[in-house]
mmCIF file of C-alpha atoms and ligand atoms in Angstrom:
data_model
loop_
_atom_site.group_PDB
_atom_site.id
_atom_site.type_symbol
_atom_site.label_atom_id
_atom_site.label_comp_id
_atom_site.label_asym_id
_atom_site.label_seq_id
_atom_site.Cartn_x
_atom_site.Cartn_y
_atom_site.Cartn_z
ATOM 1 C CA MET A 98 -25.736 -6.731 -27.445
ATOM 2 C CA GLU A 99 -25.707 -4.313 -24.503
ATOM 3 C CA PHE A 100 -22.939 -5.950 -22.666
ATOM 4 C CA MET A 101 -20.820 -5.960 -25.766
ATOM 5 C CA ILE A 102 -21.161 -2.413 -26.229
ATOM 6 C CA LEU A 103 -20.366 -1.701 -22.646
ATOM 7 C CA ASP A 104 -17.338 -4.175 -22.916
ATOM 8 C CA LEU A 105 -16.181 -2.092 -26.027
ATOM 9 C CA TYR A 106 -16.851 1.218 -24.586
ATOM 10 C CA HIS A 107 -14.573 0.187 -21.421
ATOM 11 C CA LYS A 108 -11.701 -1.113 -23.821
ATOM 12 C CA ILE A 109 -11.839 2.243 -25.955
ATOM 13 C CA LYS A 110 -11.791 4.097 -22.705
ATOM 14 C CA ARG A 111 -8.855 2.338 -21.129
ATOM 15 C CA LYS A 112 -6.864 2.794 -24.418
ATOM 16 C CA TRP A 113 -7.603 6.511 -24.276
ATOM 17 C CA MET A 114 -6.248 6.800 -20.482
ATOM 18 C CA LYS A 115 -3.262 4.825 -21.406
ATOM 19 C CA PHE A 116 -2.649 7.362 -24.385
ATOM 20 C CA CYS A 117 -3.166 10.430 -22.200
ATOM 21 C CA LEU A 118 -1.842 9.344 -18.918
ATOM 22 C CA GLN A 119 1.555 8.314 -17.451
ATOM 23 C CA PRO A 120 0.718 5.451 -15.204
ATOM 24 C CA ILE A 121 1.445 5.909 -11.532
ATOM 25 C CA HIS A 122 3.240 2.833 -10.067
ATOM 26 C CA VAL A 123 2.643 2.139 -6.434
ATOM 27 C CA PHE A 124 5.245 -0.213 -4.969
ATOM 28 C CA CYS A 125 4.819 -2.538 -2.130
ATOM 29 C CA MET A 126 7.602 -3.679 0.277
ATOM 30 C CA HIS A 127 7.834 -5.404 3.680
ATOM 31 C CA HIS A 128 11.432 -5.619 5.083
ATOM 32 C CA VAL A 129 14.110 -3.254 3.711
ATOM 33 C CA CYS A 130 17.174 -3.789 6.218
ATOM 34 C CA ASN A 131 20.797 -4.721 6.182
ATOM 35 C CA ALA A 132 20.717 -8.265 7.571
ATOM 36 C CA PHE A 133 18.402 -10.845 6.634
ATOM 37 C CA ASP A 134 17.181 -12.786 9.540
ATOM 38 C CA ALA A 135 15.959 -16.137 8.579
ATOM 39 C CA GLU A 136 14.202 -16.792 11.835
ATOM 40 C CA SER A 137 11.923 -14.099 11.371
ATOM 41 C CA MET A 138 11.653 -13.031 7.859
ATOM 42 C CA ASN A 139 10.579 -14.461 4.611
ATOM 43 C CA ALA A 140 13.150 -14.292 1.950
ATOM 44 C CA CYS A 141 10.746 -12.939 -0.713
ATOM 45 C CA ASP A 142 9.733 -10.039 1.778
ATOM 46 C CA TRP A 143 13.286 -8.800 2.123
ATOM 47 C CA MET A 144 15.535 -6.321 0.132
ATOM 48 C CA GLN A 145 19.064 -5.264 1.341
ATOM 49 C CA ILE A 146 19.232 -1.615 1.931
ATOM 50 C CA ASP A 147 21.904 -0.983 -0.585
ATOM 51 C CA GLU A 148 19.889 -2.376 -3.309
ATOM 52 C CA PHE A 149 16.815 -0.515 -2.233
ATOM 53 C CA LYS A 150 18.690 2.698 -2.254
ATOM 54 C CA SER A 151 20.191 1.943 -5.632
ATOM 55 C CA LYS A 152 16.767 1.318 -7.112
ATOM 56 C CA VAL A 153 15.391 4.479 -5.707
ATOM 57 C CA LEU A 154 18.019 6.713 -6.747
ATOM 58 C CA ALA A 155 18.062 5.263 -10.101
ATOM 59 C CA LEU A 156 14.370 6.128 -10.507
ATOM 60 C CA GLN A 157 14.945 9.636 -9.457
ATOM 61 C CA GLN A 158 18.031 9.939 -12.058
ATOM 62 C CA ASP A 159 15.590 8.783 -14.454
ATOM 63 C CA GLY A 160 13.229 11.782 -13.897
ATOM 64 C CA VAL A 161 10.713 9.845 -11.681
ATOM 65 C CA GLU A 162 9.099 11.643 -8.692
ATOM 66 C CA PHE A 163 8.180 9.959 -5.388
ATOM 67 C CA ILE A 164 4.874 11.163 -3.895
ATOM 68 C CA SER A 165 2.478 10.246 -1.077
ATOM 69 C CA LEU A 166 -0.129 7.777 -1.741
ATOM 70 C CA SER A 167 -2.815 10.579 -0.835
ATOM 71 C CA ASP A 168 -1.116 12.745 -3.548
ATOM 72 C CA ALA A 169 -1.284 9.902 -6.056
ATOM 73 C CA TYR A 170 -4.878 9.233 -5.207
ATOM 74 C CA VAL A 171 -5.730 12.882 -6.049
ATOM 75 C CA LYS A 172 -3.927 12.779 -9.399
ATOM 76 C CA LEU A 173 -5.535 9.346 -10.146
ATOM 77 C CA THR A 174 -8.950 10.894 -9.453
ATOM 78 C CA ASN A 175 -8.645 14.265 -11.118
ATOM 79 C CA ASP A 176 -6.070 14.134 -14.002
ATOM 80 C CA LYS A 177 -7.113 14.066 -17.542
ATOM 81 C CA PHE A 178 -3.784 14.136 -18.594
ATOM 82 C CA ARG A 179 -0.412 13.250 -17.016
ATOM 83 C CA SER A 180 3.001 13.312 -18.678
ATOM 84 C CA HIS A 181 5.159 13.412 -15.568
ATOM 85 C CA ARG A 182 6.322 10.111 -14.044
ATOM 86 C CA TYR A 183 5.335 9.445 -10.278
ATOM 87 C CA VAL A 184 5.747 6.440 -8.091
ATOM 88 C CA VAL A 185 4.711 5.777 -4.506
ATOM 89 C CA LEU A 186 6.483 3.701 -1.747
ATOM 90 C CA THR A 187 4.127 1.430 0.728
ATOM 91 C CA PHE A 188 5.412 -0.661 3.325
ATOM 92 C CA ASP A 189 3.140 -3.664 4.555
ATOM 93 C CA ASP A 190 3.019 -5.198 8.117
ATOM 94 C CA GLY A 191 4.526 -2.533 10.264
ATOM 95 C CA TYR A 192 7.888 -4.687 10.805
ATOM 96 C CA ALA A 193 10.402 -3.453 13.350
ATOM 97 C CA SER A 194 12.971 -3.321 10.301
ATOM 98 C CA LEU A 195 11.263 0.135 9.112
ATOM 99 C CA LYS A 196 13.422 1.720 11.700
ATOM 100 C CA GLU A 197 16.314 1.175 9.409
ATOM 101 C CA ILE A 198 15.010 2.540 6.338
ATOM 102 C CA LEU A 199 12.678 5.272 7.468
ATOM 103 C CA PRO A 200 15.329 7.841 8.414
ATOM 104 C CA TRP A 201 16.978 7.555 5.201
ATOM 105 C CA LEU A 202 13.898 8.222 3.365
ATOM 106 C CA GLU A 203 13.142 11.166 5.325
ATOM 107 C CA GLU A 204 16.601 12.196 4.795
ATOM 108 C CA GLN A 205 15.885 11.996 0.977
ATOM 109 C CA GLN A 206 12.413 13.775 1.634
ATOM 110 C CA ILE A 207 10.747 10.676 0.011
ATOM 111 C CA PRO A 208 7.373 10.025 1.156
ATOM 112 C CA ALA A 209 6.229 6.607 2.486
ATOM 113 C CA THR A 210 2.783 4.839 3.414
ATOM 114 C CA LEU A 211 2.912 2.110 6.115
ATOM 115 C CA PHE A 212 0.049 -0.515 6.200
ATOM 116 C CA ILE A 213 -0.426 -1.659 9.703
ATOM 117 C CA ASN A 214 -2.135 -4.516 11.463
ATOM 118 C CA GLY A 215 -3.311 -3.273 14.786
ATOM 119 C CA LYS A 216 -3.287 -6.244 16.767
ATOM 120 C CA TYR A 217 0.713 -6.723 16.456
ATOM 121 C CA LEU A 218 1.735 -3.405 18.007
ATOM 122 C CA ASP A 219 1.320 -4.461 21.677
ATOM 123 C CA GLY A 220 4.722 -6.077 21.423
ATOM 124 C CA LYS A 221 3.621 -9.618 22.088
ATOM 125 C CA SER A 222 1.336 -10.807 19.461
ATOM 126 C CA TYR A 223 2.522 -11.899 16.066
ATOM 127 C CA ARG A 224 1.148 -13.108 12.633
ATOM 128 C CA GLU A 225 2.616 -16.584 12.187
ATOM 129 C CA ASN A 226 6.220 -16.789 13.602
ATOM 130 C CA PRO A 227 6.688 -15.714 17.500
ATOM 131 C CA LYS A 228 10.196 -14.468 16.290
ATOM 132 C CA GLU A 229 8.508 -11.828 13.945
ATOM 133 C CA LYS A 230 9.267 -8.207 15.370
ATOM 134 C CA TYR A 231 6.864 -5.421 14.669
ATOM 135 C CA LEU A 232 6.936 -1.658 15.460
ATOM 136 C CA THR A 233 5.321 -0.864 18.873
ATOM 137 C CA LYS A 234 2.358 1.350 19.228
ATOM 138 C CA GLU A 235 4.768 3.860 20.992
ATOM 139 C CA GLU A 236 7.193 3.555 17.668
ATOM 140 C CA LEU A 237 4.455 4.028 15.313
ATOM 141 C CA PHE A 238 2.555 7.016 17.181
ATOM 142 C CA VAL A 239 5.929 8.840 17.270
ATOM 143 C CA LEU A 240 6.168 8.651 13.257
ATOM 144 C CA THR A 241 4.465 12.207 12.842
ATOM 145 C CA SER A 242 6.795 13.360 10.052
ATOM 146 C CA PRO A 243 4.492 14.769 7.050
ATOM 147 C CA LEU A 244 6.376 12.084 4.998
ATOM 148 C CA ILE A 245 4.727 9.391 6.710
ATOM 149 C CA GLU A 246 1.236 8.115 6.282
ATOM 150 C CA ILE A 247 -0.422 5.387 8.220
ATOM 151 C CA GLY A 248 -3.071 3.054 6.320
ATOM 152 C CA ASN A 249 -5.001 -0.067 7.280
ATOM 153 C CA HIS A 250 -4.012 -3.626 6.494
ATOM 154 C CA GLY A 251 -6.705 -5.281 8.897
ATOM 155 C CA TRP A 252 -6.694 -5.962 12.437
ATOM 156 C CA GLU A 253 -5.091 -9.209 12.097
ATOM 157 C CA HIS A 254 -3.193 -10.247 8.960
ATOM 158 C CA LYS A 255 -6.140 -12.474 7.534
ATOM 159 C CA CYS A 256 -7.358 -12.973 4.063
ATOM 160 C CA ALA A 257 -10.473 -10.623 3.625
ATOM 161 C CA THR A 258 -12.345 -13.228 1.505
ATOM 162 C CA GLU A 259 -11.662 -16.101 4.035
ATOM 163 C CA MET A 260 -13.587 -14.316 6.739
ATOM 164 C CA THR A 261 -17.489 -13.955 7.242
ATOM 165 C CA ALA A 262 -18.681 -10.379 6.455
ATOM 166 C CA GLU A 263 -19.184 -9.763 10.187
ATOM 167 C CA LYS A 264 -15.514 -10.699 10.891
ATOM 168 C CA PHE A 265 -14.282 -8.482 7.992
ATOM 169 C CA ALA A 266 -16.230 -5.717 9.301
ATOM 170 C CA GLU A 267 -15.045 -6.077 12.801
ATOM 171 C CA SER A 268 -11.449 -5.972 11.482
ATOM 172 C CA VAL A 269 -11.961 -2.861 9.643
ATOM 173 C CA LYS A 270 -13.623 -1.207 12.462
ATOM 174 C CA ARG A 271 -11.210 -2.367 15.109
ATOM 175 C CA ASN A 272 -8.272 -1.251 12.731
ATOM 176 C CA ILE A 273 -9.833 2.122 12.165
ATOM 177 C CA GLY A 274 -10.509 2.698 15.814
ATOM 178 C CA LEU A 275 -6.709 2.325 16.723
ATOM 179 C CA LEU A 276 -5.162 3.986 13.628
ATOM 180 C CA SER A 277 -7.417 6.924 13.259
ATOM 181 C CA GLY A 278 -5.969 8.215 16.468
ATOM 182 C CA HIS A 279 -2.709 8.568 14.373
ATOM 183 C CA PRO A 280 -2.172 12.371 13.205
ATOM 184 C CA ASN A 281 -0.933 10.920 9.727
ATOM 185 C CA TYR A 282 -3.799 8.243 9.521
ATOM 186 C CA ILE A 283 -5.165 7.834 5.997
ATOM 187 C CA PRO A 284 -8.236 6.198 4.825
ATOM 188 C CA PHE A 285 -6.790 3.598 2.575
ATOM 189 C CA TRP A 286 -7.025 -0.215 2.967
ATOM 190 C CA ALA A 287 -4.431 -2.700 1.485
ATOM 191 C CA TYR A 288 -6.009 -5.969 1.326
ATOM 192 C CA THR A 289 -3.784 -8.796 2.996
ATOM 193 C CA TYR A 290 -2.592 -11.380 0.359
ATOM 194 C CA GLY A 291 -4.240 -9.008 -2.210
ATOM 195 C CA SER A 292 -7.441 -11.202 -1.779
ATOM 196 C CA HIS A 293 -10.439 -9.232 -2.403
ATOM 197 C CA SER A 294 -14.315 -9.450 -3.665
ATOM 198 C CA ASN A 295 -16.954 -7.044 -4.781
ATOM 199 C CA ASN A 296 -18.672 -7.403 -1.201
ATOM 200 C CA THR A 297 -15.486 -6.616 0.622
ATOM 201 C CA ASP A 298 -14.727 -3.639 -1.714
ATOM 202 C CA ASP A 299 -18.336 -2.375 -1.322
ATOM 203 C CA TYR A 300 -17.970 -2.472 2.309
ATOM 204 C CA LEU A 301 -14.562 -0.591 2.471
ATOM 205 C CA HIS A 302 -16.270 2.055 0.257
ATOM 206 C CA ARG A 303 -19.188 2.460 2.484
ATOM 207 C CA GLN A 304 -16.713 2.924 5.277
ATOM 208 C CA GLY A 305 -14.940 5.702 3.199
ATOM 209 C CA LEU A 306 -11.865 3.477 2.681
ATOM 210 C CA VAL A 307 -9.992 3.195 -0.716
ATOM 211 C CA PRO A 308 -9.365 -0.422 -1.570
ATOM 212 C CA ILE A 309 -5.700 -1.269 -2.556
ATOM 213 C CA TYR A 310 -4.816 -4.519 -4.550
ATOM 214 C CA ILE A 311 -1.626 -6.189 -5.023
ATOM 215 C CA ASP A 312 -1.995 -7.440 -8.724
ATOM 216 C CA GLY A 313 1.101 -6.259 -10.388
ATOM 217 C CA MET A 314 -0.748 -3.370 -12.230
ATOM 218 C CA LYS A 315 -0.172 0.148 -12.912
ATOM 219 C CA ASN A 316 -2.499 2.810 -12.153
ATOM 220 C CA TYR A 317 -3.962 5.263 -14.623
ATOM 221 C CA ASN A 318 -7.242 7.085 -13.481
ATOM 222 C CA GLU A 319 -9.401 4.765 -11.001
ATOM 223 C CA THR A 320 -10.955 4.566 -7.684
ATOM 224 C CA VAL A 321 -8.993 1.636 -6.472
ATOM 225 C CA ILE A 322 -5.154 1.608 -6.236
ATOM 226 C CA HIS A 323 -3.170 -1.363 -7.649
ATOM 227 C CA ARG A 324 0.334 -2.080 -6.409
ATOM 228 C CA GLU A 325 3.357 -4.167 -7.656
ATOM 229 C CA LEU A 326 6.678 -5.084 -6.080
ATOM 230 C CA LEU A 327 9.708 -2.823 -6.552
HETATM 231 ZN ZN1 ZN B 1355 0.690 -7.982 4.514
#
């Protein structure tokens, strides 16, 4: 009985939120660059630059405003009413191809968040394919424009729920150890492959990190962030 009342309360609360609040879309991307390189990229992780630009410009023409992830989180945790439409751009894995799109975003004054695996910034390590190219640590640490935010994606690109609690904690702490030295570091954690559990969420919250899923959902008012593909 108690469970049914609680369930009903959450359903009504969500309906009310949807009525009062425009959702904030947080988009997840990987490679946005001119040439698709079959040796180092997955086709599903790549978007041609012109296609990306036209999508971004179409959203702006439609009255949508691009904001940073930090600003979106402030709105998501405080707004009681939201009529304006906001979106956020995020890029995962810290690929070298970011160098092709970040200058255009800066020119347009559009913020972006990069979710980084610390291990691959050494110019030698790679996630699964030795031809994958990542930003180097030097390249990442000179990205100090106020439009860029740097968040966590794990020390290595491994599934959080396939690690022991100790290994997950090590991955979190080691990545924070490196990235928190970046002036634009933000305490947000984008799960690799979107895989998460209550235990991993609890651990991240205890470390002061906001968990971020990739589950195709929009955000209303929450303490976790949902992402979708652009
Ligand atoms: Zn990733």
